[in-house]
Amino acid sequence: MGKAGTSSGIAWRAGDATRSAADREGRAAVLSAAGLYIVGGSLTATAVLIPEVSSPAGVIFVGATALATAAGLLIAVTRKRGGLALACAADLWGVALIVVLCASTGGATSPFALLYMFAIGHASAFQPRGPLALVALACLAGFLAPLAYEDVSSTYVPVACVGIVLALLGAGVVHYALSRVREQRRRLEFLIAATAELDTSLDPTETLRSFADAAVPELAELCVIDLVGRDGSIGDTIAASVDPTVAAGIERMRRANPLEIGGSHPVAQVLSSGAPSVIDDLTDEAVLAQTAQSDEHLRFMRDAGYHSAAVFPMNARGRTHGAISFLHVRNNARYEPEILAVLEDLTDRAALAFDNARLYEERSHVAHTLRRSLMPAVLPVVPRLELASYFRPMGAGSEVGGDFYDAFGDDRSCWLMVGDVCGKGAEAAALTGFLRHTTGAYAREATSPGSVLAHVNRVMLDQDFDGRFATAILVRLRFDGPDVVVTAASAGHPAALIAREGGPAAEFGDRGTLLGVFSDPVIEETTTTLAPGDALALYTDGLLEAHAPDRTVTPQEMIRRLETASPRLAQQTIDALIGLVDLNADVRDDIAILAARVRGATGADAGARGQHARDSEVTITATPSGLRASS
């Protein structure tokens, strides 16, 4: 996920959760309204038991209409239409039907007046304050309607007043209680969404910026995160606001006037004490003066409309990483105890996510530094050769070990090595360093790649690397006139590739025996001659198995790619091979490639020398006791 996507991820999930809850609540409101219509329509059948029914047709009309309305509401629910607006319309329509029903069954003495309680109760359970007030007024008008069309007894008014007061009180209590439950549920859903998204970024700063963006405006109009640096001072600041200019102004002022740990600013006090701080009234001049870092900051807080604030320390794994401030700006709201509990929990989660990202960043930095130490910082300059290399760590590159390469030489010869160590981590890194440096030390005193790998195998067994093994291919290029004599030895490693200029490509060498497994390995040497323009490529099996098991690159595919590409530079050789892999997809292992191209003349002479080289390949088997040659 990119930075913009990460920053909006928490807010999107929280908003999506809120919309989903609202949809569910709307369907429940419409479905329950349909149920009330069915009950009300059925109750009209009891009108025959009422002594005075002035209009039987009106009762029948109300009953039929109620059942038809219920059917319509059920259809709307099945088609996922409507919502709270439809439920409010159903409540108002129900009030109108109750008015007709009461007028048809005794007016002021009608027992069906109790149905007004159903309407106002349903509205109080689902509707916000505005629609609830509208339904309540409609119920009140309907209940008092008999005063307009008939004479009522003297007891009607006081009884009606008592009933109205009780109905409104009951509706208010139900509405308040259910609204609190909904608010708690909404906050819980936000907390779950925020927690789920906090670990999506491995960048510490981006993790906190995502959190700050999501907190606005759900929890505050302004969220400010102040971080503690490695030296213990208050360093970087991240701010998010409903007004981007306010957030930018906060970050600018913090850079110009950094907070001091021992200062009077609430953030400094929270970092010093380790306890949260709540400021209910930031409009008080004395509080503002104590909070302001400077006259400019004081004017800024007045202009922004600071009202209240809650500041929490970011504590994780026994360390305080900073503080998070939630501020109400141009909003008279204050932070209630239940809100403070949510904010404190979120701050703790944000602190832990930040610490996880920080530890991952440090681990990745250590891995990167160690990996650089296991490979040459730059390739050597060899007059007769053009060298190029490529390395891509698996995944995010937080693990070290595995594939490596090396190159060293002088004016007379050059050594190339590519290897692959079993496993990852510190133990694999130790073996990688051992192989690289031990091979280099033996190669500088030898002329045979096979004997060098045999000696390395013996020392590797003596060192006992806990059963770890490795593969390696070692190549010596000796400069002999315009041509270069190449001798390769492989210890369980994929064969090299040779791309002749203007000619075919082919594998070069055999795999041989793994290093660190047997005391008497069979390591074969193969010799050929490279003409000017010819290229040699060494690689690890991470290239072959980059997308395994779904797809495996074969040597034949690599040969065809080299023949088609006809690379004229060492880097072009690498580019041709990398083209076989989708680097944007998941790569399951490290990939290391080392390529060399012989400098010099090209054309007919080079072609003749290349033909001579292809006719002069020999194979030598190297063991600890000596070399064995074969044609």
mmCIF file of C-alpha atoms in Angstrom, residues 31-344:
data_model
loop_
_atom_site.group_PDB
_atom_site.id
_atom_site.type_symbol
_atom_site.label_atom_id
_atom_site.label_comp_id
_atom_site.label_asym_id
_atom_site.label_seq_id
_atom_site.Cartn_x
_atom_site.Cartn_y
_atom_site.Cartn_z
ATOM 1 C CA LEU A 31 -38.364 -4.527 9.572
ATOM 2 C CA SER A 32 -39.612 -3.690 13.074
ATOM 3 C CA ALA A 33 -41.939 -1.032 11.620
ATOM 4 C CA ALA A 34 -43.401 -3.713 9.356
ATOM 5 C CA GLY A 35 -43.935 -5.898 12.409
ATOM 6 C CA LEU A 36 -45.742 -3.092 14.231
ATOM 7 C CA TYR A 37 -48.002 -2.542 11.214
ATOM 8 C CA ILE A 38 -48.894 -6.230 11.207
ATOM 9 C CA VAL A 39 -49.705 -6.095 14.923
ATOM 10 C CA GLY A 40 -51.681 -2.864 14.514
ATOM 11 C CA GLY A 41 -53.575 -4.154 11.491
ATOM 12 C CA SER A 42 -54.452 -7.325 13.363
ATOM 13 C CA LEU A 43 -55.653 -5.350 16.397
ATOM 14 C CA THR A 44 -58.275 -3.607 14.276
ATOM 15 C CA ALA A 45 -60.182 -6.881 14.264
ATOM 16 C CA THR A 46 -60.880 -6.310 17.966
ATOM 17 C CA ALA A 47 -62.937 -3.219 17.068
ATOM 18 C CA VAL A 48 -66.054 -5.429 17.098
ATOM 19 C CA LEU A 49 -65.658 -5.634 20.880
ATOM 20 C CA ILE A 50 -65.820 -1.862 21.299
ATOM 21 C CA PRO A 51 -69.290 -0.520 22.239
ATOM 22 C CA GLU A 52 -69.069 2.550 20.038
ATOM 23 C CA VAL A 53 -67.717 2.225 16.505
ATOM 24 C CA SER A 54 -68.769 5.263 14.564
ATOM 25 C CA SER A 55 -67.232 4.181 11.253
ATOM 26 C CA PRO A 56 -66.705 0.446 10.577
ATOM 27 C CA ALA A 57 -65.508 1.376 7.086
ATOM 28 C CA GLY A 58 -62.771 3.505 8.622
ATOM 29 C CA VAL A 59 -61.639 0.572 10.805
ATOM 30 C CA ILE A 60 -61.563 -1.740 7.781
ATOM 31 C CA PHE A 61 -59.635 0.841 5.783
ATOM 32 C CA VAL A 62 -57.045 1.250 8.544
ATOM 33 C CA GLY A 63 -56.602 -2.505 8.984
ATOM 34 C CA ALA A 64 -56.193 -3.192 5.258
ATOM 35 C CA THR A 65 -53.893 -0.217 4.779
ATOM 36 C CA ALA A 66 -51.739 -1.273 7.728
ATOM 37 C CA LEU A 67 -51.280 -4.786 6.353
ATOM 38 C CA ALA A 68 -50.539 -3.443 2.866
ATOM 39 C CA THR A 69 -47.982 -1.021 4.326
ATOM 40 C CA ALA A 70 -46.341 -3.897 6.196
ATOM 41 C CA ALA A 71 -46.054 -5.848 2.942
ATOM 42 C CA GLY A 72 -44.465 -2.860 1.221
ATOM 43 C CA LEU A 73 -41.942 -2.427 4.024
ATOM 44 C CA LEU A 74 -41.013 -6.122 3.908
ATOM 45 C CA ILE A 75 -40.421 -5.862 0.156
ATOM 46 C CA ALA A 76 -38.185 -2.844 0.771
ATOM 47 C CA VAL A 77 -36.149 -4.834 3.315
ATOM 48 C CA THR A 78 -35.663 -7.780 0.960
ATOM 49 C CA ARG A 79 -34.491 -5.409 -1.770
ATOM 50 C CA LYS A 80 -32.206 -3.550 0.662
ATOM 51 C CA ARG A 81 -34.008 -0.271 0.061
ATOM 52 C CA GLY A 82 -34.897 2.498 2.450
ATOM 53 C CA GLY A 83 -33.316 2.883 5.861
ATOM 54 C CA LEU A 84 -33.965 5.248 8.753
ATOM 55 C CA ALA A 85 -35.657 7.742 6.416
ATOM 56 C CA LEU A 86 -38.156 5.107 5.289
ATOM 57 C CA ALA A 87 -38.693 4.054 8.913
ATOM 58 C CA CYS A 88 -39.433 7.689 9.881
ATOM 59 C CA ALA A 89 -41.924 7.971 7.022
ATOM 60 C CA ALA A 90 -43.530 4.734 8.212
ATOM 61 C CA ASP A 91 -43.853 6.164 11.743
ATOM 62 C CA LEU A 92 -45.557 9.341 10.465
ATOM 63 C CA TRP A 93 -47.864 7.348 8.209
ATOM 64 C CA GLY A 94 -48.707 5.125 11.153
ATOM 65 C CA VAL A 95 -49.650 8.174 13.230
ATOM 66 C CA ALA A 96 -52.022 9.258 10.472
ATOM 67 C CA LEU A 97 -53.661 5.810 10.429
ATOM 68 C CA ILE A 98 -54.012 5.833 14.216
ATOM 69 C CA VAL A 99 -55.776 9.211 14.023
ATOM 70 C CA VAL A 100 -58.310 7.718 11.592
ATOM 71 C CA LEU A 101 -58.656 4.560 13.701
ATOM 72 C CA CYS A 102 -59.291 6.508 16.906
ATOM 73 C CA ALA A 103 -61.827 8.773 15.175
ATOM 74 C CA SER A 104 -63.639 5.649 13.935
ATOM 75 C CA THR A 105 -63.739 3.961 17.363
ATOM 76 C CA GLY A 106 -64.802 6.487 19.941
ATOM 77 C CA GLY A 107 -62.469 9.429 19.531
ATOM 78 C CA ALA A 108 -61.264 10.529 22.990
ATOM 79 C CA THR A 109 -62.419 7.255 24.542
ATOM 80 C CA SER A 110 -60.883 4.961 21.912
ATOM 81 C CA PRO A 111 -58.571 2.298 23.393
ATOM 82 C CA PHE A 112 -56.573 2.405 20.148
ATOM 83 C CA ALA A 113 -54.975 5.651 21.341
ATOM 84 C CA LEU A 114 -52.448 3.381 23.044
ATOM 85 C CA LEU A 115 -51.009 2.726 19.580
ATOM 86 C CA TYR A 116 -49.434 6.196 19.693
ATOM 87 C CA MET A 117 -47.036 4.660 22.215
ATOM 88 C CA PHE A 118 -45.954 2.165 19.566
ATOM 89 C CA ALA A 119 -45.138 4.939 17.099
ATOM 90 C CA ILE A 120 -43.259 7.147 19.522
ATOM 91 C CA GLY A 121 -41.490 4.151 21.064
ATOM 92 C CA HIS A 122 -40.341 2.923 17.656
ATOM 93 C CA ALA A 123 -39.060 6.387 16.724
ATOM 94 C CA SER A 124 -37.220 6.784 20.024
ATOM 95 C CA ALA A 125 -35.514 3.425 19.502
ATOM 96 C CA PHE A 126 -34.163 4.158 16.022
ATOM 97 C CA GLN A 127 -34.411 7.810 15.011
ATOM 98 C CA PRO A 128 -32.000 10.682 15.733
ATOM 99 C CA ARG A 129 -33.253 13.628 17.746
ATOM 100 C CA GLY A 130 -34.701 15.596 14.841
ATOM 101 C CA PRO A 131 -36.905 12.857 13.330
ATOM 102 C CA LEU A 132 -37.830 11.698 16.850
ATOM 103 C CA ALA A 133 -39.090 15.184 17.719
ATOM 104 C CA LEU A 134 -41.101 15.259 14.483
ATOM 105 C CA VAL A 135 -42.776 11.918 15.254
ATOM 106 C CA ALA A 136 -43.395 12.978 18.860
ATOM 107 C CA LEU A 137 -45.127 16.180 17.722
ATOM 108 C CA ALA A 138 -47.227 14.179 15.255
ATOM 109 C CA CYS A 139 -48.266 11.766 18.011
ATOM 110 C CA LEU A 140 -49.113 14.683 20.308
ATOM 111 C CA ALA A 141 -51.238 16.321 17.635
ATOM 112 C CA GLY A 142 -52.994 13.052 16.861
ATOM 113 C CA PHE A 143 -53.665 12.294 20.526
ATOM 114 C CA LEU A 144 -55.189 15.745 21.045
ATOM 115 C CA ALA A 145 -57.147 15.625 17.752
ATOM 116 C CA PRO A 146 -60.469 14.603 19.467
ATOM 117 C CA LEU A 147 -60.544 18.083 21.018
ATOM 118 C CA ALA A 148 -61.199 19.446 17.529
ATOM 119 C CA TYR A 149 -64.094 17.252 16.456
ATOM 120 C CA GLU A 150 -66.023 16.197 19.604
ATOM 121 C CA ASP A 151 -66.856 17.145 23.142
ATOM 122 C CA VAL A 152 -64.618 15.458 25.656
ATOM 123 C CA SER A 153 -65.059 14.890 29.366
ATOM 124 C CA SER A 154 -63.414 17.117 31.959
ATOM 125 C CA THR A 155 -61.040 14.329 32.920
ATOM 126 C CA TYR A 156 -59.619 13.985 29.417
ATOM 127 C CA VAL A 157 -57.219 16.917 29.595
ATOM 128 C CA PRO A 158 -55.443 15.996 32.872
ATOM 129 C CA VAL A 159 -55.309 12.329 31.886
ATOM 130 C CA ALA A 160 -53.950 13.306 28.479
ATOM 131 C CA CYS A 161 -51.323 15.553 30.058
ATOM 132 C CA VAL A 162 -50.148 12.774 32.358
ATOM 133 C CA GLY A 163 -50.041 10.319 29.454
ATOM 134 C CA ILE A 164 -48.149 12.743 27.239
ATOM 135 C CA VAL A 165 -45.574 13.501 29.930
ATOM 136 C CA LEU A 166 -45.053 9.787 30.664
ATOM 137 C CA ALA A 167 -44.807 8.998 26.954
ATOM 138 C CA LEU A 168 -42.244 11.717 26.332
ATOM 139 C CA LEU A 169 -40.209 10.770 29.406
ATOM 140 C CA GLY A 170 -40.238 7.117 28.394
ATOM 141 C CA ALA A 171 -39.268 7.962 24.849
ATOM 142 C CA GLY A 172 -36.475 10.211 26.077
ATOM 143 C CA VAL A 173 -35.048 7.534 28.363
ATOM 144 C CA VAL A 174 -35.181 4.883 25.643
ATOM 145 C CA HIS A 175 -33.668 7.233 23.076
ATOM 146 C CA TYR A 176 -30.843 8.300 25.416
ATOM 147 C CA ALA A 177 -30.032 4.747 26.486
ATOM 148 C CA LEU A 178 -30.001 3.342 22.966
ATOM 149 C CA SER A 179 -28.021 6.324 21.644
ATOM 150 C CA ARG A 180 -25.351 5.645 24.254
ATOM 151 C CA VAL A 181 -25.248 2.006 23.213
ATOM 152 C CA ARG A 182 -24.880 2.996 19.560
ATOM 153 C CA GLU A 183 -22.120 5.455 20.394
ATOM 154 C CA GLN A 184 -20.236 2.814 22.352
ATOM 155 C CA ARG A 185 -20.659 0.343 19.492
ATOM 156 C CA ARG A 186 -19.455 2.917 16.960
ATOM 157 C CA ARG A 187 -16.373 3.630 19.045
ATOM 158 C CA LEU A 188 -15.694 -0.078 19.437
ATOM 159 C CA GLU A 189 -15.948 -0.566 15.673
ATOM 160 C CA PHE A 190 -13.575 2.359 15.144
ATOM 161 C CA LEU A 191 -11.177 0.864 17.674
ATOM 162 C CA ILE A 192 -11.250 -2.498 15.900
ATOM 163 C CA ALA A 193 -10.760 -0.885 12.471
ATOM 164 C CA ALA A 194 -7.925 1.297 13.733
ATOM 165 C CA THR A 195 -6.183 -1.638 15.373
ATOM 166 C CA ALA A 196 -6.502 -3.741 12.228
ATOM 167 C CA GLU A 197 -4.864 -1.031 10.098
ATOM 168 C CA LEU A 198 -2.104 0.113 12.460
ATOM 169 C CA ASP A 199 0.257 -2.678 11.404
ATOM 170 C CA THR A 200 -0.209 -2.266 7.652
ATOM 171 C CA SER A 201 2.831 0.009 7.296
ATOM 172 C CA LEU A 202 6.374 -0.926 8.298
ATOM 173 C CA ASP A 203 7.418 2.729 8.261
ATOM 174 C CA PRO A 204 7.239 4.153 11.839
ATOM 175 C CA THR A 205 6.404 7.697 10.744
ATOM 176 C CA GLU A 206 3.813 6.556 8.225
ATOM 177 C CA THR A 207 2.190 4.366 10.889
ATOM 178 C CA LEU A 208 1.602 7.376 13.130
ATOM 179 C CA ARG A 209 0.530 9.651 10.274
ATOM 180 C CA SER A 210 -2.106 7.074 9.329
ATOM 181 C CA PHE A 211 -3.310 7.037 12.915
ATOM 182 C CA ALA A 212 -3.473 10.840 13.156
ATOM 183 C CA ASP A 213 -5.391 11.106 9.878
ATOM 184 C CA ALA A 214 -7.898 8.507 11.056
ATOM 185 C CA ALA A 215 -8.450 10.202 14.429
ATOM 186 C CA VAL A 216 -9.752 13.302 12.615
ATOM 187 C CA PRO A 217 -12.637 14.082 12.832
ATOM 188 C CA GLU A 218 -13.857 10.877 14.498
ATOM 189 C CA LEU A 219 -12.120 11.563 17.808
ATOM 190 C CA ALA A 220 -10.873 15.134 17.504
ATOM 191 C CA GLU A 221 -10.660 18.068 15.112
ATOM 192 C CA LEU A 222 -6.880 18.181 15.642
ATOM 193 C CA CYS A 223 -4.482 15.340 16.480
ATOM 194 C CA VAL A 224 -0.817 16.079 17.244
ATOM 195 C CA ILE A 225 1.854 13.429 17.814
ATOM 196 C CA ASP A 226 5.171 14.525 19.337
ATOM 197 C CA LEU A 227 7.994 11.958 19.249
ATOM 198 C CA VAL A 228 10.931 11.587 21.596
ATOM 199 C CA GLY A 229 14.287 11.341 19.824
ATOM 200 C CA ARG A 230 17.113 8.952 20.626
ATOM 201 C CA ASP A 231 18.798 11.654 22.707
ATOM 202 C CA GLY A 232 15.705 12.061 24.888
ATOM 203 C CA SER A 233 14.605 15.384 23.416
ATOM 204 C CA ILE A 234 11.225 16.076 21.805
ATOM 205 C CA GLY A 235 11.881 15.778 18.088
ATOM 206 C CA ASP A 236 9.579 15.164 15.140
ATOM 207 C CA THR A 237 5.930 16.216 15.166
ATOM 208 C CA ILE A 238 3.059 14.792 13.117
ATOM 209 C CA ALA A 239 -0.238 16.652 12.952
ATOM 210 C CA ALA A 240 -3.589 16.084 11.271
ATOM 211 C CA SER A 241 -6.591 18.395 11.298
ATOM 212 C CA VAL A 242 -9.924 19.031 9.630
ATOM 213 C CA ASP A 243 -8.182 22.215 8.445
ATOM 214 C CA PRO A 244 -4.879 21.241 6.747
ATOM 215 C CA THR A 245 -3.461 24.727 7.370
ATOM 216 C CA VAL A 246 -3.774 24.198 11.128
ATOM 217 C CA ALA A 247 -1.855 20.892 10.937
ATOM 218 C CA ALA A 248 0.845 22.457 8.772
ATOM 219 C CA GLY A 249 1.110 25.403 11.180
ATOM 220 C CA ILE A 250 1.596 23.088 14.171
ATOM 221 C CA GLU A 251 4.387 21.147 12.447
ATOM 222 C CA ARG A 252 6.071 24.384 11.342
ATOM 223 C CA MET A 253 6.013 25.894 14.844
ATOM 224 C CA ARG A 254 7.310 22.700 16.419
ATOM 225 C CA ARG A 255 10.262 22.737 14.023
ATOM 226 C CA ALA A 256 10.950 26.415 14.760
ATOM 227 C CA ASN A 257 10.470 26.103 18.547
ATOM 228 C CA PRO A 258 10.944 22.503 19.731
ATOM 229 C CA LEU A 259 9.332 21.598 23.033
ATOM 230 C CA GLU A 260 11.551 21.057 26.056
ATOM 231 C CA ILE A 261 11.032 18.036 28.279
ATOM 232 C CA GLY A 262 11.166 20.137 31.439
ATOM 233 C CA GLY A 263 8.838 22.844 30.109
ATOM 234 C CA SER A 264 5.308 23.788 31.143
ATOM 235 C CA HIS A 265 3.641 22.644 27.931
ATOM 236 C CA PRO A 266 1.139 19.804 28.578
ATOM 237 C CA VAL A 267 3.052 17.503 26.203
ATOM 238 C CA ALA A 268 6.287 18.128 28.122
ATOM 239 C CA GLN A 269 4.528 17.503 31.433
ATOM 240 C CA VAL A 270 2.991 14.256 30.180
ATOM 241 C CA LEU A 271 6.373 13.030 28.928
ATOM 242 C CA SER A 272 7.989 13.943 32.245
ATOM 243 C CA SER A 273 5.319 12.433 34.486
ATOM 244 C CA GLY A 274 4.174 9.559 32.294
ATOM 245 C CA ALA A 275 0.545 10.330 33.220
ATOM 246 C CA PRO A 276 -2.237 11.563 30.881
ATOM 247 C CA SER A 277 -3.407 15.164 31.042
ATOM 248 C CA VAL A 278 -6.892 16.522 30.289
ATOM 249 C CA ILE A 279 -7.562 20.240 29.743
ATOM 250 C CA ASP A 280 -11.268 21.028 29.714
ATOM 251 C CA ASP A 281 -11.067 24.740 28.876
ATOM 252 C CA LEU A 282 -8.391 26.022 26.524
ATOM 253 C CA THR A 283 -10.296 29.260 26.077
ATOM 254 C CA ASP A 284 -9.066 30.433 29.479
ATOM 255 C CA GLU A 285 -6.324 33.006 28.950
ATOM 256 C CA ALA A 286 -4.247 31.744 31.874
ATOM 257 C CA VAL A 287 -4.296 28.183 30.502
ATOM 258 C CA LEU A 288 -3.472 29.418 27.016
ATOM 259 C CA ALA A 289 -0.550 31.462 28.293
ATOM 260 C CA GLN A 290 0.853 28.421 30.118
ATOM 261 C CA THR A 291 0.418 26.219 27.059
ATOM 262 C CA ALA A 292 1.788 28.614 24.425
ATOM 263 C CA GLN A 293 5.378 28.124 23.264
ATOM 264 C CA SER A 294 5.604 31.687 22.003
ATOM 265 C CA ASP A 295 3.511 34.742 21.206
ATOM 266 C CA GLU A 296 3.024 33.358 17.709
ATOM 267 C CA HIS A 297 1.786 30.052 19.166
ATOM 268 C CA LEU A 298 -0.590 31.928 21.486
ATOM 269 C CA ARG A 299 -2.118 33.828 18.555
ATOM 270 C CA PHE A 300 -2.274 30.595 16.567
ATOM 271 C CA MET A 301 -4.269 28.780 19.280
ATOM 272 C CA ARG A 302 -6.694 31.690 19.587
ATOM 273 C CA ASP A 303 -7.226 31.905 15.838
ATOM 274 C CA ALA A 304 -7.598 28.123 15.487
ATOM 275 C CA GLY A 305 -10.236 28.074 18.237
ATOM 276 C CA TYR A 306 -8.710 25.609 20.709
ATOM 277 C CA HIS A 307 -11.333 24.480 23.213
ATOM 278 C CA SER A 308 -10.301 21.276 25.033
ATOM 279 C CA ALA A 309 -7.521 18.712 24.885
ATOM 280 C CA ALA A 310 -6.466 15.275 26.104
ATOM 281 C CA VAL A 311 -2.787 14.251 26.039
ATOM 282 C CA PHE A 312 -1.567 10.663 26.470
ATOM 283 C CA PRO A 313 1.970 9.242 26.651
ATOM 284 C CA MET A 314 2.981 6.673 24.035
ATOM 285 C CA ASN A 315 4.343 3.869 26.188
ATOM 286 C CA ALA A 316 5.448 0.548 24.720
ATOM 287 C CA ARG A 317 7.797 -2.120 26.065
ATOM 288 C CA GLY A 318 8.906 0.044 28.965
ATOM 289 C CA ARG A 319 9.834 3.015 26.786
ATOM 290 C CA THR A 320 8.073 6.335 26.163
ATOM 291 C CA HIS A 321 8.164 7.113 22.448
ATOM 292 C CA GLY A 322 6.239 10.378 22.590
ATOM 293 C CA ALA A 323 2.796 11.786 23.288
ATOM 294 C CA ILE A 324 -0.477 12.037 21.370
ATOM 295 C CA SER A 325 -2.700 15.097 21.832
ATOM 296 C CA PHE A 326 -6.379 15.035 20.865
ATOM 297 C CA LEU A 327 -7.894 18.525 20.638
ATOM 298 C CA HIS A 328 -11.386 19.864 20.054
ATOM 299 C CA VAL A 329 -11.079 22.940 17.831
ATOM 300 C CA ARG A 330 -14.045 25.248 17.236
ATOM 301 C CA ASN A 331 -16.121 22.676 19.042
ATOM 302 C CA ASN A 332 -17.485 23.098 22.574
ATOM 303 C CA ALA A 333 -17.334 19.370 23.279
ATOM 304 C CA ARG A 334 -15.277 18.026 26.158
ATOM 305 C CA TYR A 335 -13.696 14.642 26.612
ATOM 306 C CA GLU A 336 -15.931 12.482 28.789
ATOM 307 C CA PRO A 337 -14.492 9.619 30.875
ATOM 308 C CA GLU A 338 -15.657 6.919 28.450
ATOM 309 C CA ILE A 339 -14.069 8.793 25.533
ATOM 310 C CA LEU A 340 -10.824 9.174 27.465
ATOM 311 C CA ALA A 341 -10.733 5.416 28.020
ATOM 312 C CA VAL A 342 -11.034 4.842 24.259
ATOM 313 C CA LEU A 343 -8.335 7.420 23.515
ATOM 314 C CA GLU A 344 -5.962 5.903 26.047
#
